[in-house]
Short mmCIF file of C-alpha atoms in Angstrom, two decimals:
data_model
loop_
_atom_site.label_atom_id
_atom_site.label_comp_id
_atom_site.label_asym_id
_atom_site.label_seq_id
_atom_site.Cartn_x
_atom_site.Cartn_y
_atom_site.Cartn_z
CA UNK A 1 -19.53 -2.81 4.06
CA UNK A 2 -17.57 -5.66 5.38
CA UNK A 3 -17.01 -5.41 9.37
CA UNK A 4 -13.90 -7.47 11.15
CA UNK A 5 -12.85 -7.27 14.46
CA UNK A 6 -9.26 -9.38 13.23
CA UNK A 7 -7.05 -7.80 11.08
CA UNK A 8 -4.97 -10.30 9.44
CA UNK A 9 -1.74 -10.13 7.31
CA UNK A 10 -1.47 -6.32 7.91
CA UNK A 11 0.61 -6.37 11.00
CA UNK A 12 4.86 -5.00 9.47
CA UNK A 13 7.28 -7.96 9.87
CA UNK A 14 9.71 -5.56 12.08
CA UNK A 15 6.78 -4.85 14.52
CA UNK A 16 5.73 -8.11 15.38
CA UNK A 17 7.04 -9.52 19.10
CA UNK A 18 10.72 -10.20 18.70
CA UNK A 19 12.82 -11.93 21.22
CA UNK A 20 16.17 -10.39 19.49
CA UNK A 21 16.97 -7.92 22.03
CA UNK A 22 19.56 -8.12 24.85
CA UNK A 23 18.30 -9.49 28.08
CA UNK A 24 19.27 -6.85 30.56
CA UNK A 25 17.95 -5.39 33.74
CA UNK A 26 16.10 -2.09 33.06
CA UNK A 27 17.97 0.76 34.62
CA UNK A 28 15.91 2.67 37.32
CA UNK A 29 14.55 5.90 36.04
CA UNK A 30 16.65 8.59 36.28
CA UNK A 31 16.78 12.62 36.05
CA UNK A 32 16.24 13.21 32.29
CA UNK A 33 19.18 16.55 32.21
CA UNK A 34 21.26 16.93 29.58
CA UNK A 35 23.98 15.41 31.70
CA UNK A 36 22.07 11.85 31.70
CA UNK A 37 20.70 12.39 28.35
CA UNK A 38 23.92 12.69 26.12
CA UNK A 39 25.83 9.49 27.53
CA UNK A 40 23.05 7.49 27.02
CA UNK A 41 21.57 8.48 23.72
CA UNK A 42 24.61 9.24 22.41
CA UNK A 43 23.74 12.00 20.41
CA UNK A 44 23.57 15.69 20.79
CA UNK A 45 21.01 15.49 17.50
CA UNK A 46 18.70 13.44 19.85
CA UNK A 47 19.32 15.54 23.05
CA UNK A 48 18.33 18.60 21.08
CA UNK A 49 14.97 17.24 19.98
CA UNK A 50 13.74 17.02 23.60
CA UNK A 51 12.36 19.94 24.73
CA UNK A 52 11.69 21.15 28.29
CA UNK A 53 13.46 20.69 31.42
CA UNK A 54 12.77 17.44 33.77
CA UNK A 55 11.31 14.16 32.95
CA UNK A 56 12.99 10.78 33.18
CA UNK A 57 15.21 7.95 31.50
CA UNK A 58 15.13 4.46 31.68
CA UNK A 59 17.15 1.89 29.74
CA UNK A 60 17.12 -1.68 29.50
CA UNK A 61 19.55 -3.22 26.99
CA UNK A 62 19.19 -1.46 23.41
CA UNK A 63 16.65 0.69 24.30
CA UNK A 64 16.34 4.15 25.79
CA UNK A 65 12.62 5.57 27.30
CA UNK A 66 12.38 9.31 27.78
CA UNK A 67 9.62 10.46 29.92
CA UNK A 68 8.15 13.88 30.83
CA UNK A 69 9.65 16.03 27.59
CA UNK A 70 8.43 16.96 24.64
CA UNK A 71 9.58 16.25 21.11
CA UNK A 72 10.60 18.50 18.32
CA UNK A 73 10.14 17.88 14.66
CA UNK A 74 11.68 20.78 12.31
CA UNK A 75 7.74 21.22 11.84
CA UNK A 76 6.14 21.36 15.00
CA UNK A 77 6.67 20.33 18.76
CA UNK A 78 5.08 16.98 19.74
CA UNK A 79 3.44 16.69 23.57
CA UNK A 80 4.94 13.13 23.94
CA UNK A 81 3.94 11.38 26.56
CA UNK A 82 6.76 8.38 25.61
CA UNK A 83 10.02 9.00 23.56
CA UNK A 84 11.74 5.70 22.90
CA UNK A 85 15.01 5.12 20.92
CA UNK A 86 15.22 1.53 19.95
CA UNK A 87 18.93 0.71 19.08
CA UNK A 88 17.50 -2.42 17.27
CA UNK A 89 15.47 -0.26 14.84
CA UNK A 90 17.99 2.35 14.18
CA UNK A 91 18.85 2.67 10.29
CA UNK A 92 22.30 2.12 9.02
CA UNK A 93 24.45 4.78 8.36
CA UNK A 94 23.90 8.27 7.61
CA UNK A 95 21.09 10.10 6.83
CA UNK A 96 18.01 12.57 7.77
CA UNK A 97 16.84 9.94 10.24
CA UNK A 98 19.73 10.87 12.80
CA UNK A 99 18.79 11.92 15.67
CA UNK A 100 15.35 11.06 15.56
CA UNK A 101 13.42 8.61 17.91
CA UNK A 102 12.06 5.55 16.74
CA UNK A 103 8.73 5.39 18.34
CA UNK A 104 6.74 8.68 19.99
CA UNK A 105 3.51 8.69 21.83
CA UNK A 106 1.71 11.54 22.21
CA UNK A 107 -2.19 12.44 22.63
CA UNK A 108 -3.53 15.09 20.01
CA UNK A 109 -4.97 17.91 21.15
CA UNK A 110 -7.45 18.58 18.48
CA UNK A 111 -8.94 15.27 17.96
CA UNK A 112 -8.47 13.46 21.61
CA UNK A 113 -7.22 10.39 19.76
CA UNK A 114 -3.73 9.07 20.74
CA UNK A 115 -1.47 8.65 18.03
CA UNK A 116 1.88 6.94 17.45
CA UNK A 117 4.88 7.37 15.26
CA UNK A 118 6.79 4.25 15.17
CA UNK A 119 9.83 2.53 13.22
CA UNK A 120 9.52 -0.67 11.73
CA UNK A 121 12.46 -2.65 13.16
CA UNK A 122 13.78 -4.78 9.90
CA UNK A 123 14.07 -1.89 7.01
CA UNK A 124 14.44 1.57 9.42
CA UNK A 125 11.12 3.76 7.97
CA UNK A 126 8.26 5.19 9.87
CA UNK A 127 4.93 4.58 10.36
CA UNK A 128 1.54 6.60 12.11
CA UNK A 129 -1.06 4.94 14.26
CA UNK A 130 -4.43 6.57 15.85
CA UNK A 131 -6.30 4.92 18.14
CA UNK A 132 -10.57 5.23 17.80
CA UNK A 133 -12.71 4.19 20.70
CA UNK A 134 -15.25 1.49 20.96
CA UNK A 135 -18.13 3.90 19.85
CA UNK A 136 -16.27 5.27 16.74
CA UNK A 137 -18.04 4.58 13.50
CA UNK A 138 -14.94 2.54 12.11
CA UNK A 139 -14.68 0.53 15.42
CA UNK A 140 -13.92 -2.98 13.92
CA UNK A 141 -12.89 -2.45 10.57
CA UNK A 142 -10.41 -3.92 8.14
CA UNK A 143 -8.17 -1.48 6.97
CA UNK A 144 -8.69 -2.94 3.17
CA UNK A 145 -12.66 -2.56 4.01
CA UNK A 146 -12.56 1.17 4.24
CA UNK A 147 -14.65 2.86 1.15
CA UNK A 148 -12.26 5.28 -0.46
CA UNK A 149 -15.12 7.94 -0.54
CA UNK A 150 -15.11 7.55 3.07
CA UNK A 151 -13.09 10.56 3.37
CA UNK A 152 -9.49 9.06 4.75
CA UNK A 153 -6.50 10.63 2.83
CA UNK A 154 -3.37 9.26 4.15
CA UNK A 155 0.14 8.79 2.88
CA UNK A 156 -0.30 5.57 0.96
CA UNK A 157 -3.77 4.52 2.09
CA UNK A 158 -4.60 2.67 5.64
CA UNK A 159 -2.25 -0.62 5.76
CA UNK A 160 -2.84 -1.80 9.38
CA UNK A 161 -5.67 -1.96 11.75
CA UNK A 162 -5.80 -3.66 14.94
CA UNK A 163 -6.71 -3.98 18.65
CA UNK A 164 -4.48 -2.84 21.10
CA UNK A 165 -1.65 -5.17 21.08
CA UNK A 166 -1.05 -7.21 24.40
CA UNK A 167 1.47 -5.37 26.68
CA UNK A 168 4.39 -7.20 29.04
CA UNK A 169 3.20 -8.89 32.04
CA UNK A 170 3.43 -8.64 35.14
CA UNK A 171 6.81 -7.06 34.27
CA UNK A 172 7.07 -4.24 31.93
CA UNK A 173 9.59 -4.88 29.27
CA UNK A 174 10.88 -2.00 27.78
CA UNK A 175 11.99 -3.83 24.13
CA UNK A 176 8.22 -4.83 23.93
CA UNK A 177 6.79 -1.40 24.71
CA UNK A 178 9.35 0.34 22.26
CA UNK A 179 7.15 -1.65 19.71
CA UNK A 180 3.97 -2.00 20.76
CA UNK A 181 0.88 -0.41 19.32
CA UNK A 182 -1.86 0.62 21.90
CA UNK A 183 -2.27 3.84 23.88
CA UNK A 184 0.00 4.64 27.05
CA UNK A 185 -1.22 3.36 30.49
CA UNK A 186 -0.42 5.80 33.16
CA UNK A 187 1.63 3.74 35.75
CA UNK A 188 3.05 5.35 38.99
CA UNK A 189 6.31 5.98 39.06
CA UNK A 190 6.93 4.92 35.15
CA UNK A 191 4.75 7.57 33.80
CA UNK A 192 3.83 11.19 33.84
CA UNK A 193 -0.04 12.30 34.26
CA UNK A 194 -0.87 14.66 31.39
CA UNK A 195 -3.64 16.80 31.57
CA UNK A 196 -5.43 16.94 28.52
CA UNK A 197 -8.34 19.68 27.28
CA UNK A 198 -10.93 16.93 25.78
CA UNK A 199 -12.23 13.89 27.23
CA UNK A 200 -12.02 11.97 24.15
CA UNK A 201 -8.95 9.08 25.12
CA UNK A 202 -9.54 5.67 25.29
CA UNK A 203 -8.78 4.70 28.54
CA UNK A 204 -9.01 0.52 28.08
CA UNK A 205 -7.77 -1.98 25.84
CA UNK A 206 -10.32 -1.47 23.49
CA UNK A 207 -8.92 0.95 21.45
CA UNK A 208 -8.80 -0.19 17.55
CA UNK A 209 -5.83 1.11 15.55
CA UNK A 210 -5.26 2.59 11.80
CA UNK A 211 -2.19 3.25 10.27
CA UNK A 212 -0.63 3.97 7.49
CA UNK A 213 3.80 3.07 6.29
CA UNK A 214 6.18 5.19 4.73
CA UNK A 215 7.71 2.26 2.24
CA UNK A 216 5.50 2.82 -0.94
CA UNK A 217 7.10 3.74 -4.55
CA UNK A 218 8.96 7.12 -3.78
CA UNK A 219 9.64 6.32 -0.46
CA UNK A 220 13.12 5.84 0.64
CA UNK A 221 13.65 3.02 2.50
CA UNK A 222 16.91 3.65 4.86
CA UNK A 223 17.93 0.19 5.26
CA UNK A 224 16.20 -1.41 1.91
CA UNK A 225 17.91 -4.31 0.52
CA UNK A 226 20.13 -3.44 -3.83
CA UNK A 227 17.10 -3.45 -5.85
CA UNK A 228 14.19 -3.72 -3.56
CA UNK A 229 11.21 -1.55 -4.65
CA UNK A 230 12.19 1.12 -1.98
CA UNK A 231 16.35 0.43 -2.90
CA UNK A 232 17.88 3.70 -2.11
CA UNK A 233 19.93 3.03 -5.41
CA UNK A 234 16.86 2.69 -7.58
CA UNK A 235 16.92 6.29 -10.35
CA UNK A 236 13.38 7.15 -8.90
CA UNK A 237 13.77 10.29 -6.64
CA UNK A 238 12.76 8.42 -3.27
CA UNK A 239 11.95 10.79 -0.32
CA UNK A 240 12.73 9.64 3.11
CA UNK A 241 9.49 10.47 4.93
CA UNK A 242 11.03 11.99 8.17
CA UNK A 243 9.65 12.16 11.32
CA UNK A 244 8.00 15.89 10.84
CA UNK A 245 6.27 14.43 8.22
CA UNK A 246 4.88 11.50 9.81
CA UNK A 247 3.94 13.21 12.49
CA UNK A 248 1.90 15.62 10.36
CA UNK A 249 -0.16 12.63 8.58
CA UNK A 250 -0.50 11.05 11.89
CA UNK A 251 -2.51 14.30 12.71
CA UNK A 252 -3.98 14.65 9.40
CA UNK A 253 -5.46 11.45 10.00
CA UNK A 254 -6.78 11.72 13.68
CA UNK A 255 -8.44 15.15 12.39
CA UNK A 256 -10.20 13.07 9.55
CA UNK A 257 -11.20 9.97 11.78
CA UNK A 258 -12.68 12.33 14.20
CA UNK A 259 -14.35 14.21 11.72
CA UNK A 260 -16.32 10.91 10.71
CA UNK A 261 -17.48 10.38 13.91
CA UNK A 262 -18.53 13.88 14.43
CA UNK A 263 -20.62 13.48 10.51
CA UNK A 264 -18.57 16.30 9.74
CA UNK A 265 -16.07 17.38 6.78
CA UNK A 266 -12.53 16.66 7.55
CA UNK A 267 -10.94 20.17 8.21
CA UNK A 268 -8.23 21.67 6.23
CA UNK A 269 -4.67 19.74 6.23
CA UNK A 270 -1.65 21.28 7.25
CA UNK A 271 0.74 21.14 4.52
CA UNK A 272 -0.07 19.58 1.20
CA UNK A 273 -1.55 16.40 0.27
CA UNK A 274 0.35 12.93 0.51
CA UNK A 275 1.54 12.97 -3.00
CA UNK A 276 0.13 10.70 -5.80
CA UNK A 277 0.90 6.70 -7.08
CA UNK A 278 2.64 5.69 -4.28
CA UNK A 279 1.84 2.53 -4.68
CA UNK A 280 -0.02 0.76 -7.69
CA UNK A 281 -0.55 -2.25 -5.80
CA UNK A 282 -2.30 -0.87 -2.57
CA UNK A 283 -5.74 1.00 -2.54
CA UNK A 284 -7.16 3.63 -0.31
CA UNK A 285 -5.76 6.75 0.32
CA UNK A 286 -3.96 8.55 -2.42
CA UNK A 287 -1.77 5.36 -2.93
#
């Protein structure tokens, strides 16, 4: 079994660092009501999916970080620790993705692991991250170099794996962070302590990322260019893979990394399995 600590070629075109975004002073934080929220998000859709009272906004340019609330799926609610709307990512037109966020971090409670739901900027779908620490079995490895009898059963098979990606320095940067992949820092006055029931987070840089992407065959891709494999005008029945359901494989696969480190069986999913042949071309997974 092949062991890398550089993942190459797996990293989405619409996540690398971009330098597209508005420069713009960030905003200081402000009360997160639902007097703040609306004029700045813009929609009652998004307002709605924040639940709880308190927390904080900031803005800087085209993008919009909630603090301190949680997030609703129509499946579950999410204990986010970051909400971000990134006007840059947002798909065009209408569709189920209204309303949603475009990246959410959030710690799960069952595994430990911090996970991440993000959009990729150039063609509007979503993607799930969770982060192992340095100790985990699969520490290190190339998403392409994970055994399929492994036991990882994810919505098109692992496509990315990765250190923590570099953060903004010394300033924070709230474009970069609204992409980023690596686990929330705690910073005074930015962030919101959680208190959390395992001991399980990676607390360094050192966390090492899979993920999985919603743009396989029978995925719709919202902003997919006339006759691109995920063209929302192609006669296969495409599903857009909303955010409920990303959220749930994100889960799904925290559960089943943490089960590997344990030696254990991964536990039951919630919900069915990712479906079948959603992509000839990739391996792994289901896909």
């Amino acid at each position: 079994m092949a062991k890398t600590t550089k993942s190459k070629a797996l990293v989405p075109a619409g996540q690398r660092k971009t330098s597209v975004m508005r420069k713009a002073a960030t905003v200081a934080a402000a009360p997160a009501t639902d007097g703040t929220l609306l004029p700045i998000l813009g929609s009652e859709l998004a307002v709605a999916k924040l639940i709880g009272v308190g927390g904080d906004v900031t803005r800087e340019g085209g993008v919009v970080l909630v603090t301190g609330r949680a997030y609703a799926t129509r499946a579950r609610v999410v204990p986010a620790e970051e909400i971000f709307y990134d006007q840059a990512a947002r798909p065009d037109g209408k569709g189920p993705w209204l309303g949603e966020a475009d990246k959410i971090s959030w710690r799960d409670g069952a595994s430990g692991y911090d996970c991440i739901m993000l959009r990729n900027t150039d063609n509007g779908f979503l993607c799930g991250y969770v982060g192992i620490p340095k100790d985990h079995p699969l520490w290190g490895w190339d998403a392409n170099a994970v055994p399929p009898d492994i036991g990882i059963d994810v919505h098109g098979g692992l496509t990315y794996s990765r250190l923590c990606e570099e953060g903004p320095s010394p300033t924070r940067r709230l474009a970069v962070e609204a992409r980023r992949i690596c686990h929330v820092t705690l910073r005074p006055a930015v962030y919101h302590p959680v208190e959390h029931a395992t001991d399980h987070r990676v607390e360094d840089s050192h966390a090492w990322w899979f993920g999985f992407s919603c743009d396989h065959a029978y995925d719709l891709i919202p902003n997919a260019r006339p006759n691109s494999s995920g063209s929302k005008s192609s006669e296969l029945g495409r599903i857009y893979r909303d955010d409920a359901y990303v959220v749930r494989e994100t889960v799904a696969l925290a559960a089943q990394l943490r089960a590997i480190a344990e030696g254990d069986a991964a536990p039951a999913r919630d919900g069915a399995p990712p479906p079948l042949g959603l992509d000839p071309r990739r391996g792994g997974g289901r896909g």
